[in-house]
Amino acid sequence: MREEYAIFPYARQHNGIPKDLEPQIRDGAMKMIIFEELVYRRRCAGNHCAAAKMQHAEAEFRQQFHADEFNALFQSEFHGSEQLLQGKIRRSLLIDALLKSEVENKSAVSPAELRDFYDKHPGRFRVS
């Protein structure tokens, strides 16, 4: 449900997901859950997160909520377990690290590469 609401953030305002969009949103949510699990499993073998990074991420997470909101979330989502909260944060950090190293960093283009592509394909940049 959390993934469905991430895809359709207006669900709370509309008393849920519109019935006609429900199958596509549910399918997209399931694909995101599977994707994150695969990324996590690939990254998690032998990797750990530095304590300072974990503390910083937890502090940022807590700052997103008022104290009473966080306490309610902590009880409902993490069953009052600090260990479960730490595990979810660690999981998120590992997923982010893999996506950064395998997607973001590899897709970066240097100014020299950009200029080379531009020089080799001038017709793609002409406006008629």
PDB file of C-alpha atoms in Angstrom:
ATOM      1  CA  MET A   1       0.000   0.000   0.000  1.00  0.00           C
ATOM      2  CA  ARG A   2       2.903   2.354   0.775  1.00  0.00           C
ATOM      3  CA  GLU A   3       4.276   1.835  -2.742  1.00  0.00           C
ATOM      4  CA  GLU A   4       0.840   2.382  -4.252  1.00  0.00           C
ATOM      5  CA  TYR A   5       0.541   5.679  -2.392  1.00  0.00           C
ATOM      6  CA  ALA A   6       4.030   6.651  -3.590  1.00  0.00           C
ATOM      7  CA  ILE A   7       2.867   6.134  -7.178  1.00  0.00           C
ATOM      8  CA  PHE A   8      -0.469   7.890  -6.600  1.00  0.00           C
ATOM      9  CA  PRO A   9       0.173  10.388  -3.785  1.00  0.00           C
ATOM     10  CA  TYR A  10      -3.334  11.852  -4.039  1.00  0.00           C
ATOM     11  CA  ALA A  11      -4.920   8.645  -2.754  1.00  0.00           C
ATOM     12  CA  ARG A  12      -5.400  10.041   0.735  1.00  0.00           C
ATOM     13  CA  GLN A  13      -7.228  13.064  -0.676  1.00  0.00           C
ATOM     14  CA  HIS A  14      -9.429  10.869  -2.878  1.00  0.00           C
ATOM     15  CA  ASN A  15     -10.285   8.302  -0.204  1.00  0.00           C
ATOM     16  CA  GLY A  16      -8.118   5.673  -1.843  1.00  0.00           C
ATOM     17  CA  ILE A  17      -6.985   4.806  -5.318  1.00  0.00           C
ATOM     18  CA  PRO A  18      -9.541   5.196  -8.122  1.00  0.00           C
ATOM     19  CA  LYS A  19     -10.875   1.776  -9.127  1.00  0.00           C
ATOM     20  CA  ASP A  20     -10.018   2.264 -12.794  1.00  0.00           C
ATOM     21  CA  LEU A  21      -6.350   2.969 -11.946  1.00  0.00           C
ATOM     22  CA  GLU A  22      -6.008   0.312  -9.280  1.00  0.00           C
ATOM     23  CA  PRO A  23      -4.657  -2.537 -11.475  1.00  0.00           C
ATOM     24  CA  GLN A  24      -1.925  -0.402 -13.073  1.00  0.00           C
ATOM     25  CA  ILE A  25      -0.914   1.186  -9.780  1.00  0.00           C
ATOM     26  CA  ARG A  26      -0.829  -2.176  -8.000  1.00  0.00           C
ATOM     27  CA  ASP A  27       1.284  -3.615 -10.842  1.00  0.00           C
ATOM     28  CA  GLY A  28       3.692  -0.669 -10.668  1.00  0.00           C
ATOM     29  CA  ALA A  29       3.947  -0.968  -6.891  1.00  0.00           C
ATOM     30  CA  MET A  30       4.714  -4.675  -7.137  1.00  0.00           C
ATOM     31  CA  LYS A  31       7.420  -4.008  -9.729  1.00  0.00           C
ATOM     32  CA  MET A  32       9.013  -1.397  -7.437  1.00  0.00           C
ATOM     33  CA  ILE A  33       9.000  -3.815  -4.492  1.00  0.00           C
ATOM     34  CA  ILE A  34      10.634  -6.522  -6.610  1.00  0.00           C
ATOM     35  CA  PHE A  35      13.169  -4.051  -8.045  1.00  0.00           C
ATOM     36  CA  GLU A  36      14.171  -2.802  -4.591  1.00  0.00           C
ATOM     37  CA  GLU A  37      14.519  -6.352  -3.279  1.00  0.00           C
ATOM     38  CA  LEU A  38      16.748  -7.360  -6.194  1.00  0.00           C
ATOM     39  CA  VAL A  39      18.898  -4.255  -5.792  1.00  0.00           C
ATOM     40  CA  TYR A  40      19.145  -4.847  -2.050  1.00  0.00           C
ATOM     41  CA  ARG A  41      20.172  -8.480  -2.459  1.00  0.00           C
ATOM     42  CA  ARG A  42      22.809  -7.568  -5.006  1.00  0.00           C
ATOM     43  CA  ARG A  43      24.271  -4.853  -2.804  1.00  0.00           C
ATOM     44  CA  CYS A  44      23.927  -6.476   0.566  1.00  0.00           C
ATOM     45  CA  ALA A  45      26.441  -9.329   0.185  1.00  0.00           C
ATOM     46  CA  GLY A  46      29.270  -8.410   2.543  1.00  0.00           C
ATOM     47  CA  ASN A  47      28.418  -4.719   2.695  1.00  0.00           C
ATOM     48  CA  HIS A  48      27.695  -2.686   5.760  1.00  0.00           C
ATOM     49  CA  CYS A  49      26.948   0.929   6.518  1.00  0.00           C
ATOM     50  CA  ALA A  50      29.210   3.085   8.649  1.00  0.00           C
ATOM     51  CA  ALA A  51      27.753   3.912  12.065  1.00  0.00           C
ATOM     52  CA  ALA A  52      27.997   7.646  11.424  1.00  0.00           C
ATOM     53  CA  LYS A  53      26.117   7.304   8.142  1.00  0.00           C
ATOM     54  CA  MET A  54      23.421   5.244   9.859  1.00  0.00           C
ATOM     55  CA  GLN A  55      23.042   7.827  12.634  1.00  0.00           C
ATOM     56  CA  HIS A  56      22.806  10.663  10.125  1.00  0.00           C
ATOM     57  CA  ALA A  57      20.194   8.811   8.051  1.00  0.00           C
ATOM     58  CA  GLU A  58      18.136   8.012  11.139  1.00  0.00           C
ATOM     59  CA  ALA A  59      18.258  11.640  12.282  1.00  0.00           C
ATOM     60  CA  GLU A  60      17.110  12.803   8.830  1.00  0.00           C
ATOM     61  CA  PHE A  61      14.303  10.250   8.871  1.00  0.00           C
ATOM     62  CA  ARG A  62      13.103  11.336  12.318  1.00  0.00           C
ATOM     63  CA  GLN A  63      13.180  15.019  11.288  1.00  0.00           C
ATOM     64  CA  GLN A  64      10.529  14.352   8.650  1.00  0.00           C
ATOM     65  CA  PHE A  65       7.912  13.953  11.388  1.00  0.00           C
ATOM     66  CA  HIS A  66       6.654  15.681  14.501  1.00  0.00           C
ATOM     67  CA  ALA A  67       7.479  13.686  17.633  1.00  0.00           C
ATOM     68  CA  ASP A  68       3.956  12.284  18.024  1.00  0.00           C
ATOM     69  CA  GLU A  69       3.790  11.354  14.316  1.00  0.00           C
ATOM     70  CA  PHE A  70       7.128   9.593  14.537  1.00  0.00           C
ATOM     71  CA  ASN A  71       6.082   7.683  17.656  1.00  0.00           C
ATOM     72  CA  ALA A  72       2.883   6.525  15.938  1.00  0.00           C
ATOM     73  CA  LEU A  73       4.837   5.465  12.853  1.00  0.00           C
ATOM     74  CA  PHE A  74       7.483   3.781  14.996  1.00  0.00           C
ATOM     75  CA  GLN A  75       4.821   1.695  16.721  1.00  0.00           C
ATOM     76  CA  SER A  76       2.784   0.857  13.612  1.00  0.00           C
ATOM     77  CA  GLU A  77       5.539   0.269  11.046  1.00  0.00           C
ATOM     78  CA  PHE A  78       8.408  -0.923  13.236  1.00  0.00           C
ATOM     79  CA  HIS A  79       6.412  -2.452  16.104  1.00  0.00           C
ATOM     80  CA  GLY A  80       8.432  -0.350  18.554  1.00  0.00           C
ATOM     81  CA  SER A  81      11.641  -2.133  17.508  1.00  0.00           C
ATOM     82  CA  GLU A  82      14.764  -0.019  17.183  1.00  0.00           C
ATOM     83  CA  GLN A  83      16.432  -2.989  15.483  1.00  0.00           C
ATOM     84  CA  LEU A  84      13.730  -3.119  12.813  1.00  0.00           C
ATOM     85  CA  LEU A  85      14.078   0.628  12.227  1.00  0.00           C
ATOM     86  CA  GLN A  86      17.859   0.279  11.886  1.00  0.00           C
ATOM     87  CA  GLY A  87      17.396  -2.589   9.434  1.00  0.00           C
ATOM     88  CA  LYS A  88      15.072  -0.552   7.220  1.00  0.00           C
ATOM     89  CA  ILE A  89      17.472   2.396   7.248  1.00  0.00           C
ATOM     90  CA  ARG A  90      20.430   0.129   6.429  1.00  0.00           C
ATOM     91  CA  ARG A  91      18.439  -1.408   3.577  1.00  0.00           C
ATOM     92  CA  SER A  92      17.627   2.026   2.140  1.00  0.00           C
ATOM     93  CA  LEU A  93      21.241   3.155   2.378  1.00  0.00           C
ATOM     94  CA  LEU A  94      22.494   0.022   0.596  1.00  0.00           C
ATOM     95  CA  ILE A  95      19.913   0.397  -2.179  1.00  0.00           C
ATOM     96  CA  ASP A  96      20.832   4.069  -2.619  1.00  0.00           C
ATOM     97  CA  ALA A  97      24.546   3.230  -2.710  1.00  0.00           C
ATOM     98  CA  LEU A  98      24.089   0.598  -5.424  1.00  0.00           C
ATOM     99  CA  LEU A  99      21.897   2.849  -7.549  1.00  0.00           C
ATOM    100  CA  LYS A 100      24.438   5.641  -7.220  1.00  0.00           C
ATOM    101  CA  SER A 101      27.412   3.454  -8.159  1.00  0.00           C
ATOM    102  CA  GLU A 102      25.701   1.441 -10.899  1.00  0.00           C
ATOM    103  CA  VAL A 103      23.382   4.025 -12.450  1.00  0.00           C
ATOM    104  CA  GLU A 104      24.118   7.610 -11.488  1.00  0.00           C
ATOM    105  CA  ASN A 105      27.923   7.444 -11.607  1.00  0.00           C
ATOM    106  CA  LYS A 106      27.991   5.364 -14.781  1.00  0.00           C
ATOM    107  CA  SER A 107      25.595   7.678 -16.570  1.00  0.00           C
ATOM    108  CA  ALA A 108      27.608  10.811 -15.855  1.00  0.00           C
ATOM    109  CA  VAL A 109      28.962  12.539 -18.955  1.00  0.00           C
ATOM    110  CA  SER A 110      32.061  14.698 -18.804  1.00  0.00           C
ATOM    111  CA  PRO A 111      32.178  18.051 -20.625  1.00  0.00           C
ATOM    112  CA  ALA A 112      34.776  16.584 -23.002  1.00  0.00           C
ATOM    113  CA  GLU A 113      32.486  13.636 -23.883  1.00  0.00           C
ATOM    114  CA  LEU A 114      29.588  16.022 -24.355  1.00  0.00           C
ATOM    115  CA  ARG A 115      31.605  18.249 -26.685  1.00  0.00           C
ATOM    116  CA  ASP A 116      32.840  15.214 -28.656  1.00  0.00           C
ATOM    117  CA  PHE A 117      29.276  13.955 -29.177  1.00  0.00           C
ATOM    118  CA  TYR A 118      28.105  17.418 -30.196  1.00  0.00           C
ATOM    119  CA  ASP A 119      30.933  17.775 -32.713  1.00  0.00           C
ATOM    120  CA  LYS A 120      30.233  14.348 -34.235  1.00  0.00           C
ATOM    121  CA  HIS A 121      26.453  14.879 -34.523  1.00  0.00           C
ATOM    122  CA  PRO A 122      25.819  18.540 -35.406  1.00  0.00           C
ATOM    123  CA  GLY A 123      22.637  17.724 -37.349  1.00  0.00           C
ATOM    124  CA  ARG A 124      20.873  16.520 -34.181  1.00  0.00           C
ATOM    125  CA  PHE A 125      21.266  19.975 -32.670  1.00  0.00           C
ATOM    126  CA  ARG A 126      20.087  22.107 -35.603  1.00  0.00           C
ATOM    127  CA  VAL A 127      16.786  23.874 -35.307  1.00  0.00           C
ATOM    128  CA  SER A 128      14.884  24.231 -38.571  1.00  0.00           C
TER     129      SER A 128
END
